mmCIF file of C-alpha atoms in Angstrom:
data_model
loop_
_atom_site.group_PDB
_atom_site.id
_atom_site.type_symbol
_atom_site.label_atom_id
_atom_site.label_comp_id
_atom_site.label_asym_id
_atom_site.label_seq_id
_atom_site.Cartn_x
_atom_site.Cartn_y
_atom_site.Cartn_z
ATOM 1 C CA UNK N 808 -91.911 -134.969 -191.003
ATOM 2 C CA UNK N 809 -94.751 -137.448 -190.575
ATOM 3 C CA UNK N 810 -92.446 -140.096 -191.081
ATOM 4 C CA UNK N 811 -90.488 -139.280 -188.146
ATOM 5 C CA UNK N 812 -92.613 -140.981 -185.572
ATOM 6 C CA UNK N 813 -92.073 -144.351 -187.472
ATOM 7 C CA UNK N 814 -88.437 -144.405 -187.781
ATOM 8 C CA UNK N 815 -88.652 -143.236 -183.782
ATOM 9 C CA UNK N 816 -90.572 -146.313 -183.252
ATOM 10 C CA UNK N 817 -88.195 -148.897 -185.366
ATOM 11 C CA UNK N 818 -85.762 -147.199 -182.969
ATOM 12 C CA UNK N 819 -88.044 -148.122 -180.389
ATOM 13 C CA UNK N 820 -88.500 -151.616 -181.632
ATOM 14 C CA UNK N 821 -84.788 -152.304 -181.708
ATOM 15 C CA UNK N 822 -83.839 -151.272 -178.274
ATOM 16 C CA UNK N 823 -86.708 -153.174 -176.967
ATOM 17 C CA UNK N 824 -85.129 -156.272 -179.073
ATOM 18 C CA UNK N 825 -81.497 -155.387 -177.596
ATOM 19 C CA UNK N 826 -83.268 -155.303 -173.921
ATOM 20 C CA UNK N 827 -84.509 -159.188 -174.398
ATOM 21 C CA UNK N 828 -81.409 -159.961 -176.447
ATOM 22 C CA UNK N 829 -78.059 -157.687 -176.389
ATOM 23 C CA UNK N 830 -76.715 -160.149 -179.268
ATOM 24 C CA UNK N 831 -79.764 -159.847 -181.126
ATOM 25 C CA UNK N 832 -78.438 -158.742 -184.468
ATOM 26 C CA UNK N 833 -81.999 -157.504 -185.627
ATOM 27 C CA UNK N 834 -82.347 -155.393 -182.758
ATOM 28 C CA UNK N 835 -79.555 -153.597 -183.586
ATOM 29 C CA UNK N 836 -79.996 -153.167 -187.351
ATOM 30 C CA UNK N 837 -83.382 -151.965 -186.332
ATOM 31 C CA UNK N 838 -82.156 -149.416 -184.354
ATOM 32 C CA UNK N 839 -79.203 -147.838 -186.455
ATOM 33 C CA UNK N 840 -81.226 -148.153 -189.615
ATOM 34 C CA UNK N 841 -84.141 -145.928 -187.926
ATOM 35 C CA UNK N 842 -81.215 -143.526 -186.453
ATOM 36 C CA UNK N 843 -79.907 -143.428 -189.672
ATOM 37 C CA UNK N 844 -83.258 -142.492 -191.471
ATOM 38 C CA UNK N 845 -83.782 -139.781 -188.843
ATOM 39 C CA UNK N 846 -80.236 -138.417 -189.042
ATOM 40 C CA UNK N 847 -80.852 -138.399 -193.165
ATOM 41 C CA UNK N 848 -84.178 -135.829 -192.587
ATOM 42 C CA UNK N 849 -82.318 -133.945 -190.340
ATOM 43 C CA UNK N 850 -79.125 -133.769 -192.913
ATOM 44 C CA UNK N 851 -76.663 -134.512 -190.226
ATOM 45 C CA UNK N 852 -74.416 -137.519 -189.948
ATOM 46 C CA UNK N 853 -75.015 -140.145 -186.708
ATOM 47 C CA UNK N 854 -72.467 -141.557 -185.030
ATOM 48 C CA UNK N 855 -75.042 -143.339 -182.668
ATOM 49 C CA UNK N 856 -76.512 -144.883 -186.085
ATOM 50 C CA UNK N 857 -73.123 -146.217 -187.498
ATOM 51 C CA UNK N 858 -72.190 -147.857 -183.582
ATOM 52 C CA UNK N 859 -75.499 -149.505 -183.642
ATOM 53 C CA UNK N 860 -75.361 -151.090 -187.561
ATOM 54 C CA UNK N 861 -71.684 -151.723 -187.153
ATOM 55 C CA UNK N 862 -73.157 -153.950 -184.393
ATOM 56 C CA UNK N 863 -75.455 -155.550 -186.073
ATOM 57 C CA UNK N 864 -72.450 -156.726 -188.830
ATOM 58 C CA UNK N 865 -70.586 -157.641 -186.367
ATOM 59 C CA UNK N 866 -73.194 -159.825 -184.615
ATOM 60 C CA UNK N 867 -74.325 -161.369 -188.125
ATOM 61 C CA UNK N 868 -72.059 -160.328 -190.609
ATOM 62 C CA UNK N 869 -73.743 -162.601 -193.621
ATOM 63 C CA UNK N 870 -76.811 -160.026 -193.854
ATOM 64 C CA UNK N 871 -76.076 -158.063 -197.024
ATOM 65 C CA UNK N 872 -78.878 -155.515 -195.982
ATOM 66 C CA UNK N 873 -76.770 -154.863 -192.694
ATOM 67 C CA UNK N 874 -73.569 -153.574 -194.961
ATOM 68 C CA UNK N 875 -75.773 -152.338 -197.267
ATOM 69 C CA UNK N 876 -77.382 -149.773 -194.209
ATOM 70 C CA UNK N 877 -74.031 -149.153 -192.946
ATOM 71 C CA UNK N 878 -72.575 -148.355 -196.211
ATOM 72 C CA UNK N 879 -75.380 -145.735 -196.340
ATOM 73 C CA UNK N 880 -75.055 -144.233 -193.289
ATOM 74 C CA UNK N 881 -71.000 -144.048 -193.589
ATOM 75 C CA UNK N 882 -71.782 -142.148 -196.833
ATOM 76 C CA UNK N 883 -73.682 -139.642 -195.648
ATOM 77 C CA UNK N 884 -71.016 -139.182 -192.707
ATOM 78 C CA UNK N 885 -68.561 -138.662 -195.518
ATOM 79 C CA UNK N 886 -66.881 -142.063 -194.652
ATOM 80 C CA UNK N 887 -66.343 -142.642 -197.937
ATOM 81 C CA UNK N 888 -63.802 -145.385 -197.872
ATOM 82 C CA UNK N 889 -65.856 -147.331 -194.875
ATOM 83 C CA UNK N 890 -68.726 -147.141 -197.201
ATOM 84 C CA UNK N 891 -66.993 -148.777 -200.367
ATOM 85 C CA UNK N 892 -65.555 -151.242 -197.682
ATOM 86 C CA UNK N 893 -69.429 -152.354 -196.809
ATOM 87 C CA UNK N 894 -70.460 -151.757 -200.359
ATOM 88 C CA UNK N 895 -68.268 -154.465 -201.503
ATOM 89 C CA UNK N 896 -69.467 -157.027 -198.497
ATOM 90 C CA UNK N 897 -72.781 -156.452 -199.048
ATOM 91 C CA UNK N 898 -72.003 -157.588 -203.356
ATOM 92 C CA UNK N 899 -69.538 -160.210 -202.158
ATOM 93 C CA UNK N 900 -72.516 -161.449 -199.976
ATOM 94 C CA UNK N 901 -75.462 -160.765 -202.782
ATOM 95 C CA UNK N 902 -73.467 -160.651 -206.141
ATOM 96 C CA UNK N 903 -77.264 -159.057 -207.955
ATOM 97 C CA UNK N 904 -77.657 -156.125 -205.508
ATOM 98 C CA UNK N 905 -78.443 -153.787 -207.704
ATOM 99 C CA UNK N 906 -78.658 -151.032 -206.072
ATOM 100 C CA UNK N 907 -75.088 -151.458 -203.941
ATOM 101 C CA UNK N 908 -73.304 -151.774 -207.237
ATOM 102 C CA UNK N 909 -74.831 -148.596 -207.966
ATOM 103 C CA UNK N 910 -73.861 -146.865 -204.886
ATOM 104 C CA UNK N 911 -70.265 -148.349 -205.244
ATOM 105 C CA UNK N 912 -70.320 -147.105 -209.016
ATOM 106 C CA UNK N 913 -71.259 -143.463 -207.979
ATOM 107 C CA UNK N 914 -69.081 -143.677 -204.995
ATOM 108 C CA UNK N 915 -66.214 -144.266 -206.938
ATOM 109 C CA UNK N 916 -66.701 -141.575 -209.063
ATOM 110 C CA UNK N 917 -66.707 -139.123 -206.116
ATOM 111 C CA UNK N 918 -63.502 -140.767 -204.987
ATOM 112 C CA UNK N 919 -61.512 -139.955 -208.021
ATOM 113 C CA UNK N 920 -61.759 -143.501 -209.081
ATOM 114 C CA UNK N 921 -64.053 -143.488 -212.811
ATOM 115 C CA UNK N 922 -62.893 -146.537 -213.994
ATOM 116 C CA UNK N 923 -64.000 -148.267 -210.984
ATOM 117 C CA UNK N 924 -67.219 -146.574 -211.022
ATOM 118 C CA UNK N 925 -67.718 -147.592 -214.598
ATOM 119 C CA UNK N 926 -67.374 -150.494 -213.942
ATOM 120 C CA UNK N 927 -69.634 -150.895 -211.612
ATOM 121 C CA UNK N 928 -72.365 -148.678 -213.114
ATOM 122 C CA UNK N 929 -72.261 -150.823 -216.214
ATOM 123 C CA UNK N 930 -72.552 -154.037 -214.003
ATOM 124 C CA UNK N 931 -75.691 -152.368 -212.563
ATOM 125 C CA UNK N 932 -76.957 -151.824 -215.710
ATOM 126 C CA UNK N 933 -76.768 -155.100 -216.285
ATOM 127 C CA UNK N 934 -78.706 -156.506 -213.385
ATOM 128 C CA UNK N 935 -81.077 -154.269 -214.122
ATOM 129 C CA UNK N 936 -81.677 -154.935 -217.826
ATOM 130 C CA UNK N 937 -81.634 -158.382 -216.743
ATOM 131 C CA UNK N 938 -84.428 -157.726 -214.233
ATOM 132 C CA UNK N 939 -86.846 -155.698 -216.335
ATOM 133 C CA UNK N 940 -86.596 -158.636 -219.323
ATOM 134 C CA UNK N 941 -87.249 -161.433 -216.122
ATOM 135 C CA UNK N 942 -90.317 -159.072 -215.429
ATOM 136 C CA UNK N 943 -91.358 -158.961 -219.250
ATOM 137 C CA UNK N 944 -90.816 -162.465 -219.352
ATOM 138 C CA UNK N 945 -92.941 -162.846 -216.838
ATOM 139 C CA UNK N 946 -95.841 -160.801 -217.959
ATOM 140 C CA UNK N 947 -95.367 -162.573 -221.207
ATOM 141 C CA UNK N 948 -96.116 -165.688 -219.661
ATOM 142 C CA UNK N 949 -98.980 -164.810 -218.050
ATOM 143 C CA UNK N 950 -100.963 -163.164 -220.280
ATOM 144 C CA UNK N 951 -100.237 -166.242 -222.346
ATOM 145 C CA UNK N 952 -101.756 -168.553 -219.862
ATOM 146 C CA UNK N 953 -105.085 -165.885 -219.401
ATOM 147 C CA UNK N 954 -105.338 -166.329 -223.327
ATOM 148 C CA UNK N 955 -105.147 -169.886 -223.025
ATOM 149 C CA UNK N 956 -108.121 -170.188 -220.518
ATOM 150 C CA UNK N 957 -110.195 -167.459 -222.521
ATOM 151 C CA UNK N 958 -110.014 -170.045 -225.453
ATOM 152 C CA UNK N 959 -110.319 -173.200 -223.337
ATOM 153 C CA UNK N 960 -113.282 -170.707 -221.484
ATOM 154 C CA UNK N 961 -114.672 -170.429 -225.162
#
């Protein structure tokens, strides 16, 4: 895959960051979350991967990306329970991540556990209805303002 060369080279990037820095929490996000993205072409689990982002929680554990990764990668190494685990720091740490509470939701299903994954599904729902009417809003609003230097323009 094409892409392989540039998760080699975030790989790369974070050892290079660990090199300067061993307690550079970057570094080692960098390089688990390329590992990871490798390991998910290849459709094997990495152990190497979930060391390195478990490193970078531990190092900075208020980056809800960080969990987020790790929850990922423990997913795909059928860790299920370690993934819900990081799935629920990464919403503790960003209550609107949309995309973890979707995770979680499908997660939980898997588990054996619908009304949990309900639950979380329909609180993803949420944020994202929420999302797409802050977007409209948006739009709204600025085709509004366009109009009203068309007329002023006029």
């Amino acid at each position: 895959c094409e892409d392989a060369g540039n998760w080699k080279g975030l790989v790369e990037l974070g050892r290079e960051l660990q090199k300067v820095n061993s307690a550079n929490a970057v570094g080692w996000y960098l390089e688990g979350a390329g590992l990871a993205r490798l390991a998910l072409e290849q459709e094997s689990p990495s152990p190497p991967a979930i060391a390195a982002l478990e490193r970078a929680v531990q190092l900075d554990p208020s980056v809800s990306r960080y969990h987020f990764t790790l929850a990922k990668a423990c997913q795909e190494a059928q860790q299920s329970e370690r993934a819900i685990a990081e799935l629920s720091a990464t919403i503790k740490l960003e209550p609107q991540h949309e995309r973890a509470h979707y995770v979680l939701g499908r997660l939980y299903q898997k588990v054996g556990k619908p009304d949990l994954g309900r639950k979380e599904l329909a609180i993803h729902a949420r944020i994202k209805a929420q999302d797409r009417e802050s977007v409209a809003g948006a739009l709204l609003l600025r085709s509004s303002s366009a109009h009203a230097q068309e007329q002023k323009a006029q």
